[in-house]
Tab-separated table of C-alpha atoms in Angstrom:
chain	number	residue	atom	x	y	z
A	1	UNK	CA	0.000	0.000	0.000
A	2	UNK	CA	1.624	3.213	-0.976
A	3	UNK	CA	1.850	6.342	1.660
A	4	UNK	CA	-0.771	8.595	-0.483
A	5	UNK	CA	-3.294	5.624	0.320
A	6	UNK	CA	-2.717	5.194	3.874
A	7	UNK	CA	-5.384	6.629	6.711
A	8	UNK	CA	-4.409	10.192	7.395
A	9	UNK	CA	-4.310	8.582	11.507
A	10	UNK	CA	-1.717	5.782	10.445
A	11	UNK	CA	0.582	8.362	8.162
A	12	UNK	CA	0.544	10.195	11.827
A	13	UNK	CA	1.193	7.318	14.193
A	14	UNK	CA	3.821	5.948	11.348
A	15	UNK	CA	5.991	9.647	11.376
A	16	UNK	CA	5.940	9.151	15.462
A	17	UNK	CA	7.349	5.910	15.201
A	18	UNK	CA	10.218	6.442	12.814
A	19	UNK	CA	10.731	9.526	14.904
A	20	UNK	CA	10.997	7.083	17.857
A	21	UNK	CA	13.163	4.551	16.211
A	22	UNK	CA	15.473	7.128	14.861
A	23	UNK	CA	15.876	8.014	18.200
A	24	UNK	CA	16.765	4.513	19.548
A	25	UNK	CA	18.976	3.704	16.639
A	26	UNK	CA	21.001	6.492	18.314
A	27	UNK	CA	21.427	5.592	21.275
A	28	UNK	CA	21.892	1.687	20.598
A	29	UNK	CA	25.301	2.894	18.998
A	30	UNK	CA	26.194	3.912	23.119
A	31	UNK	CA	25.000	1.510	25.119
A	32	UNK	CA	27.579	1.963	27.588
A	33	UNK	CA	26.751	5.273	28.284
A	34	UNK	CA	22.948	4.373	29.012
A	35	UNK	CA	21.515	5.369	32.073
A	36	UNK	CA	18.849	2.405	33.800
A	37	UNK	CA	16.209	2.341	36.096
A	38	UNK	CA	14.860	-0.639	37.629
A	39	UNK	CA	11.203	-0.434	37.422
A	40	UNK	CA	10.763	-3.701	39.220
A	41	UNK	CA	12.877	-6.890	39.252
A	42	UNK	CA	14.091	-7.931	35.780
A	43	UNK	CA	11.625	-4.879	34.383
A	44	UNK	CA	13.671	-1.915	32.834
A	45	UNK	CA	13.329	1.382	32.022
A	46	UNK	CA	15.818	3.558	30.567
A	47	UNK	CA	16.257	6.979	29.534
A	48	UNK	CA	15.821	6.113	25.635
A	49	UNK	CA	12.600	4.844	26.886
A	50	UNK	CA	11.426	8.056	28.199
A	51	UNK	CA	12.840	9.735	25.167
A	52	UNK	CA	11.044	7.633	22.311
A	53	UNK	CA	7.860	8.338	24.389
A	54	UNK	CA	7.957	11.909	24.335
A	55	UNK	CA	8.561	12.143	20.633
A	56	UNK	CA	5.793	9.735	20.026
A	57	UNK	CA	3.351	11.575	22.215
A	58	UNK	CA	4.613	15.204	20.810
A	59	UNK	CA	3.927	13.904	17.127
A	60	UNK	CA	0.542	12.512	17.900
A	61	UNK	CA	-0.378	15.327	20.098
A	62	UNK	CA	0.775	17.677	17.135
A	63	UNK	CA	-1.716	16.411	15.018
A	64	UNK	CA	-4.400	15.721	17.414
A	65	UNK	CA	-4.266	17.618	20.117
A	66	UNK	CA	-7.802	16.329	21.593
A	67	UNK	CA	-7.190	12.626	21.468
A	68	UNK	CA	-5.968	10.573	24.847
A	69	UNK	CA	-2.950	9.030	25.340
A	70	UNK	CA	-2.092	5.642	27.479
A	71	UNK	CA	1.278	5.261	27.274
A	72	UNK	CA	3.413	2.768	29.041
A	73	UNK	CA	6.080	5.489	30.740
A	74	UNK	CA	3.453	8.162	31.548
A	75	UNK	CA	0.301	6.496	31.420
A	76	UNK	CA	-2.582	8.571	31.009
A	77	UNK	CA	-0.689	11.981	32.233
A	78	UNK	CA	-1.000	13.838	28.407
A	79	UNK	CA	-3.831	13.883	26.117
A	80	UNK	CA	-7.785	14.478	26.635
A	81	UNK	CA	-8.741	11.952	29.176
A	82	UNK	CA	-12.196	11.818	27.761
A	83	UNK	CA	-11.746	11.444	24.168
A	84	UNK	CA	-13.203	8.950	22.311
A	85	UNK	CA	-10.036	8.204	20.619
A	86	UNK	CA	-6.945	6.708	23.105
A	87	UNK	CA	-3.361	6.494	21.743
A	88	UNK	CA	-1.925	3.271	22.931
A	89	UNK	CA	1.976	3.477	22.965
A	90	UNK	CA	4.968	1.203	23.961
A	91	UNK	CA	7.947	3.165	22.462
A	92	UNK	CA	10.296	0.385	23.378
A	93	UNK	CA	8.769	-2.824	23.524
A	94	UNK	CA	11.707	-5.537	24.366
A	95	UNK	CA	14.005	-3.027	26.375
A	96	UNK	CA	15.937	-6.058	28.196
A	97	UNK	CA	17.365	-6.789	24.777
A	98	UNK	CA	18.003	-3.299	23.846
A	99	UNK	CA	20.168	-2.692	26.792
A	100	UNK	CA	22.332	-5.764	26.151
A	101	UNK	CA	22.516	-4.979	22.540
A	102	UNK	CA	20.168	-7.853	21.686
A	103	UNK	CA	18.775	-6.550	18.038
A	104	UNK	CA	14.955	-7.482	19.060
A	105	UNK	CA	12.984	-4.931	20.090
A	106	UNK	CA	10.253	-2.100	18.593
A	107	UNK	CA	8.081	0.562	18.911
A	108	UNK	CA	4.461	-0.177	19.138
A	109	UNK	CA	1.754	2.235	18.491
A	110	UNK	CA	-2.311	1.591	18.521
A	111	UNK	CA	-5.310	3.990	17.765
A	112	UNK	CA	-8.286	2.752	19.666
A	113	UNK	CA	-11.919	4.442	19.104
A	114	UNK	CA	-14.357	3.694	21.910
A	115	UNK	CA	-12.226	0.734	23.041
A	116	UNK	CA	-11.570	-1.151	19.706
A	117	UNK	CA	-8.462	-0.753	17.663
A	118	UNK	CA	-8.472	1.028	14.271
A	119	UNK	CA	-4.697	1.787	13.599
A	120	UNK	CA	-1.973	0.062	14.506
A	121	UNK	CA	2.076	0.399	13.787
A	122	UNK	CA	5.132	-1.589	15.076
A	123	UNK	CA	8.201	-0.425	13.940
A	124	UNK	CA	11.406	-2.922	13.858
A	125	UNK	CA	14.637	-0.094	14.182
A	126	UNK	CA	17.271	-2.649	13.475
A	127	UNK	CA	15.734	-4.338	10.568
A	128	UNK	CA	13.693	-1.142	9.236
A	129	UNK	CA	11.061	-2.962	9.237
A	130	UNK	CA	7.660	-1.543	9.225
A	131	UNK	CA	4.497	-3.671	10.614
A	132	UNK	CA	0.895	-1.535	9.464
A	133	UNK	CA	-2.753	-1.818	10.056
A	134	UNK	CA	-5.817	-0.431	9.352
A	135	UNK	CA	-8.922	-1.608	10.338
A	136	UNK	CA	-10.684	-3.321	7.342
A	137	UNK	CA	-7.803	-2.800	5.191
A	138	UNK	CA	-5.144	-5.510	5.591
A	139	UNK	CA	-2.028	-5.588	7.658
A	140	UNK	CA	1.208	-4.846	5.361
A	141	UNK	CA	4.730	-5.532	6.226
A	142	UNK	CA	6.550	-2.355	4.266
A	143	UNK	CA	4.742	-2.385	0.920
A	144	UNK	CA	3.927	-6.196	1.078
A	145	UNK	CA	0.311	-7.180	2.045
A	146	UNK	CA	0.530	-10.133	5.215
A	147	UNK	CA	-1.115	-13.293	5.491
A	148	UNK	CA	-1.149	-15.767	8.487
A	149	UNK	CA	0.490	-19.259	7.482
A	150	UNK	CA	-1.133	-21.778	6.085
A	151	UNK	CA	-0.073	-24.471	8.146
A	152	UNK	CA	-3.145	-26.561	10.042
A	153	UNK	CA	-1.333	-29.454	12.497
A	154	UNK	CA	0.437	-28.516	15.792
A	155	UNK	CA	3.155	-30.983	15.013
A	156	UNK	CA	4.145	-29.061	11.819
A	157	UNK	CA	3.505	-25.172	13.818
A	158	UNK	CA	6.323	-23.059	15.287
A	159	UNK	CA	5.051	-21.449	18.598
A	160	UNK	CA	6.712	-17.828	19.996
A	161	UNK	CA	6.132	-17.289	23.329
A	162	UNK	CA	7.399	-15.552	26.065
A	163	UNK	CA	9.010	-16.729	29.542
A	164	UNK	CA	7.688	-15.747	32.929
A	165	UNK	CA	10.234	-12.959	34.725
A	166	UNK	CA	7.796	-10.768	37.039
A	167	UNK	CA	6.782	-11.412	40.706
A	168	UNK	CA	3.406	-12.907	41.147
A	169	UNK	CA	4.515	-15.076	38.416
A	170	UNK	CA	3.790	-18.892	38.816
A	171	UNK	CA	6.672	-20.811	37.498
A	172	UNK	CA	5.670	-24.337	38.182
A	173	UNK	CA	2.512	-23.576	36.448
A	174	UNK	CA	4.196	-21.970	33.024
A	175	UNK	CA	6.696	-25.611	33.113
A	176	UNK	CA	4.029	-27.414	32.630
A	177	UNK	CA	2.029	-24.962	30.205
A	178	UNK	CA	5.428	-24.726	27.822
A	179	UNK	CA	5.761	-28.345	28.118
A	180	UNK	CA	2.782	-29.372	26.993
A	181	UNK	CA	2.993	-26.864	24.386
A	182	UNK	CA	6.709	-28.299	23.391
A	183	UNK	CA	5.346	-31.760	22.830
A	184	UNK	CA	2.558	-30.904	20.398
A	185	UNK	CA	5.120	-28.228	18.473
A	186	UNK	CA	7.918	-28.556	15.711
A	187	UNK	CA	9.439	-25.556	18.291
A	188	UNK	CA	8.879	-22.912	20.653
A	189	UNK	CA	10.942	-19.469	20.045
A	190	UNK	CA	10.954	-16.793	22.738
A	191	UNK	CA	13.145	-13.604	21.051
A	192	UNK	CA	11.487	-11.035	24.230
A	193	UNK	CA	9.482	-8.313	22.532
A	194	UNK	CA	5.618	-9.628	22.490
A	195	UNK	CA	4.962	-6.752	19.604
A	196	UNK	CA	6.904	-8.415	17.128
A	197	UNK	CA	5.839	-11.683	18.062
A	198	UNK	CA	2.479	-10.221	17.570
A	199	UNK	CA	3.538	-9.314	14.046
A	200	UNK	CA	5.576	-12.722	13.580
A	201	UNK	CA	2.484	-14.705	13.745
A	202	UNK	CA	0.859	-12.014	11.121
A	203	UNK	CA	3.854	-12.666	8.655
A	204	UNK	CA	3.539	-16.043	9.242
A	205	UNK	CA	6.943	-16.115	10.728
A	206	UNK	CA	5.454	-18.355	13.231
A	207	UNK	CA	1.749	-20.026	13.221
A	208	UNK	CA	1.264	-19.084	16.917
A	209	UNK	CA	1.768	-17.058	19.953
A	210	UNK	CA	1.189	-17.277	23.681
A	211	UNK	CA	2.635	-15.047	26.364
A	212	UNK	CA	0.467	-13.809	30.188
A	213	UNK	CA	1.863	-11.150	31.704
A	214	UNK	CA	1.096	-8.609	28.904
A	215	UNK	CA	-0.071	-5.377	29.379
A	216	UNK	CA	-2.638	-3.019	26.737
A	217	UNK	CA	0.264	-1.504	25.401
A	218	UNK	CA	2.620	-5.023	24.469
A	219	UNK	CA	-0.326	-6.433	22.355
A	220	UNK	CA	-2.698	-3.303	21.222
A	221	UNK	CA	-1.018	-3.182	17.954
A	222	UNK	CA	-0.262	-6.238	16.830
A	223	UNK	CA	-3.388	-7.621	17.940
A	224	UNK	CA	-5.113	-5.555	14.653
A	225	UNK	CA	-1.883	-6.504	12.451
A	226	UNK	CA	-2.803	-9.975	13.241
A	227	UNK	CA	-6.807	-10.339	12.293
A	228	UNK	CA	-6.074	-8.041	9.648
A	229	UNK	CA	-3.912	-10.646	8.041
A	230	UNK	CA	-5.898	-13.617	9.092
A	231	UNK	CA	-5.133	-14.604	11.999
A	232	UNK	CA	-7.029	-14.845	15.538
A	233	UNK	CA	-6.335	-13.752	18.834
A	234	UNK	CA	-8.436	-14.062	22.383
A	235	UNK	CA	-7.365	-15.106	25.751
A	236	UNK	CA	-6.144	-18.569	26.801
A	237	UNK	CA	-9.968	-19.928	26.639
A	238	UNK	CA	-10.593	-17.596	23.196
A	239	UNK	CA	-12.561	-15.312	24.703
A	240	UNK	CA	-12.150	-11.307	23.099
A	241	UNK	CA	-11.450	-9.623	26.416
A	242	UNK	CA	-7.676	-10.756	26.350
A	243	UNK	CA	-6.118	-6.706	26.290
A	244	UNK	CA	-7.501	-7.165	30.258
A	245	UNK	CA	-6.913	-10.485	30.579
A	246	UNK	CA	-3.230	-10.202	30.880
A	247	UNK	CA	-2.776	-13.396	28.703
A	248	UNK	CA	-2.989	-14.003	24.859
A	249	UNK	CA	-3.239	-16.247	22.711
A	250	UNK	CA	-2.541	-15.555	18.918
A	251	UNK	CA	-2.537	-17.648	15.413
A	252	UNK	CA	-3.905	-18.926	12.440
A	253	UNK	CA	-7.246	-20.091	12.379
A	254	UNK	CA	-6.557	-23.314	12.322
A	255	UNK	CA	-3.632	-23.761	14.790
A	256	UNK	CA	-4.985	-20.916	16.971
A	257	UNK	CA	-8.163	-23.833	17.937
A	258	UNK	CA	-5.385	-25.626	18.594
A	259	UNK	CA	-3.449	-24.257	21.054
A	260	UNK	CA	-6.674	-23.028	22.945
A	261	UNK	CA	-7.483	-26.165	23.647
A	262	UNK	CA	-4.234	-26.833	25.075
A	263	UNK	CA	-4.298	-23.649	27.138
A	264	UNK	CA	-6.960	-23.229	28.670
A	265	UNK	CA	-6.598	-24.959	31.680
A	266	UNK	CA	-4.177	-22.527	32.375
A	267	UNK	CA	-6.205	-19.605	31.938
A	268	UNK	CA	-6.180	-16.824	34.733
A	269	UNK	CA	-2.096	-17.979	35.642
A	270	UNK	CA	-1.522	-14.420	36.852
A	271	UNK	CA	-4.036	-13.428	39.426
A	272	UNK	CA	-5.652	-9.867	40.131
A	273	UNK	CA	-3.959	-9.663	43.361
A	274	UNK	CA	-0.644	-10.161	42.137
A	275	UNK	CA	-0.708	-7.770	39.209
A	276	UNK	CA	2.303	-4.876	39.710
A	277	UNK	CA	-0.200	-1.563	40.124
A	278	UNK	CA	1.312	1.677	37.909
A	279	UNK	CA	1.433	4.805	39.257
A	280	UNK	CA	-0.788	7.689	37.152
A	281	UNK	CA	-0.468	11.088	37.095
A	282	UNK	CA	-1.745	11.774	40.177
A	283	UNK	CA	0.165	9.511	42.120
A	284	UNK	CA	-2.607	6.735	42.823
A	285	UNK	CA	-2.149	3.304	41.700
A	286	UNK	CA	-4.196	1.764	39.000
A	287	UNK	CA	-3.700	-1.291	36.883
A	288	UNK	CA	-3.152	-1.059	33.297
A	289	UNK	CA	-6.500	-2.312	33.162
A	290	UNK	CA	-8.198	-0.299	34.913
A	291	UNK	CA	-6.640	2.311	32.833
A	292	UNK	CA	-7.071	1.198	29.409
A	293	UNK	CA	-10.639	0.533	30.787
A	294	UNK	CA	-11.153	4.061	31.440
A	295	UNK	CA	-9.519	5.077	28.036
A	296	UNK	CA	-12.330	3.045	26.734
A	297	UNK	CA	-15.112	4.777	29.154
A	298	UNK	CA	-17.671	5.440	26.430
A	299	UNK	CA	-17.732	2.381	25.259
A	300	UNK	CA	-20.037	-0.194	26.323
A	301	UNK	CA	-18.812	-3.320	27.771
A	302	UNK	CA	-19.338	-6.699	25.734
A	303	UNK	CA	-19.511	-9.817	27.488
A	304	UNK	CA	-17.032	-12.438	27.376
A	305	UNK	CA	-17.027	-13.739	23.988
A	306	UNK	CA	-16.449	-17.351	22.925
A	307	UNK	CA	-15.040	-18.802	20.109
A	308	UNK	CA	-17.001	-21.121	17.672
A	309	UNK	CA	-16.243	-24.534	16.868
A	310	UNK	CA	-15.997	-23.686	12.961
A	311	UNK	CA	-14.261	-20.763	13.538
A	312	UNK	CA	-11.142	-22.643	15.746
A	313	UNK	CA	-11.403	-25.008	12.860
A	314	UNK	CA	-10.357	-22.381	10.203
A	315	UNK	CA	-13.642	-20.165	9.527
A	316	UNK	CA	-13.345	-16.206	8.774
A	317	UNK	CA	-15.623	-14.764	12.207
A	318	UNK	CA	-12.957	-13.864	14.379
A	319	UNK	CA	-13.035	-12.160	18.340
A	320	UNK	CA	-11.724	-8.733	17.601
């Protein structure tokens, strides 16, 4: 899809994240000189981070100076709170690997109206690659239109995924969970930045993805890249709700059935209680949510959502 025929929204959200990446690209050439801040264990923030975030808000604020922001640094601190339209923005999704000069990591930006997402970009610095979605018009890696893989048997399917690293985590339980996985796969990949996973499965890089833990932010965008090109995503039991789930599920049709019914007796592995609050604005603690709930305000609330027989077999209804 050339430029001239993209949504006037995505051009926007596409200038932020170059703007972002050129940003990174910078700084990845002095890591040693990086200043980090421990968030909480094994969860990193540095000040690229902060950085890549305030040129991605400053762009999209720019342009529309009346839409909301949720962002993963600042939360919900710029922006119209009650806008209809929420910016969702991770502008360095993977940082563990960016700080150790591991060349896997992006920037991931989401337009949701009234809770559902309508544009969507994750930008690859390293490779230059750039992931794009808009809602009812494909997902497109660069100029080249994606399509989920074609692949239909577990044995034949490889699986990205992501391991388990914050407290309130339940080891044991994720063992078991990858090993059951393992068994059924050809393999199980886990490069650290869910966003391009996200866009993986799209590409058909992989026929599946799985990761809890997630927040709005890590999955947003590639969650639209994804059903645009095919694919389906929902929560460890298929259900739509999985942006406040804190666990997803992602694939093609056909393999996507598949690993639901593997997962979800381990559905709800991260409980309420043991969710890491975020500070806001104000200084109160809220869950990311809670907040991309209240981004979503005007919205009404649908009720969980189940996926069809025919559709886990390889039909075209999909949870979105």
């Amino acid at each position: 899809m050339t430029q001239a025929a993209l949504h006037p929204m995505l051009n926007v959200a596409i200038k932020a994240a170059r703007a972002a990446g050129s940003i990174i690209n910078r700084a990845s050439l002095d890591l040693d000189i990086l200043k980090i801040n421990t968030k909480s264990p094994n969860d990193f923030v540095t000040e690229v981070d902060q950085a890549a975030e305030n040129a991605i808000i400053e762009t999209l604020l720019q342009a529309y100076p009346d839409h909301g922001i949720l962002a993963e640094e600042s939360g919900r601190a710029h922006g119209n709170k009650h806008s209809d339209y929420v910016w969702i923005i991770d502008p360095l999704d993977g940082t563990t690997n960016f700080i150790h000069g591991f060349p896997v990591y992006a920037v991931s930006i989401a337009l949701a109206f009234r809770g559902k997402i309508e544009q969507a970009v994750v930008y690859d610095p390293c490779r230059n690659d750039l992931f794009y979605a808009t809602k009812g018009r494909g997902a497109f890696l660069n100029d080249k239109r994606l399509r989920v893989s074609k692949r239909t048997r577990m044995s034949d399917a490889l699986i990205g995924t992501g391991f388990p690293f914050r407290r309130g985590d339940n080891f044991k339980r994720y063992v078991k969970m990858f090993e059951e996985v393992m068994t059924q796969c050809a393999g199980l990949r886990r490069p650290g930045a869910a966003a391009l996973d996200l866009c993986y499965v799209a590409a058909g890089y992989y026929d599946a993805f799985f990761e809890t833990g997630l927040n709005p932010w890590d999955v947003a965008a590639g969650s639209l890249i994804i059903t645009e090109a095919g694919g389906l995503i929902g929560n460890f039991t298929g259900e739509a709700d999985f942006l406040n789930q804190r666990e997803v599920v992602a694939g093609s049709p056909k393999i996507y059935g598949q690993l639901v019914q593997i997962l979800a007796p381990y559905t709800r592995v991260i409980k309420p209680e043991d969710e890491a609050a975020a500070p806001t604005e104000g200084g109160e603690k809220t869950s990311a949510a809670d907040a991309v709930a209240a981004a979503a305000a005007p919205a009404k609330k649908r009720g969980p959502v189940r996926i069809k027989k025919d559709v886990a077999a390889g039909g075209e209804d999909a949870p979105v």
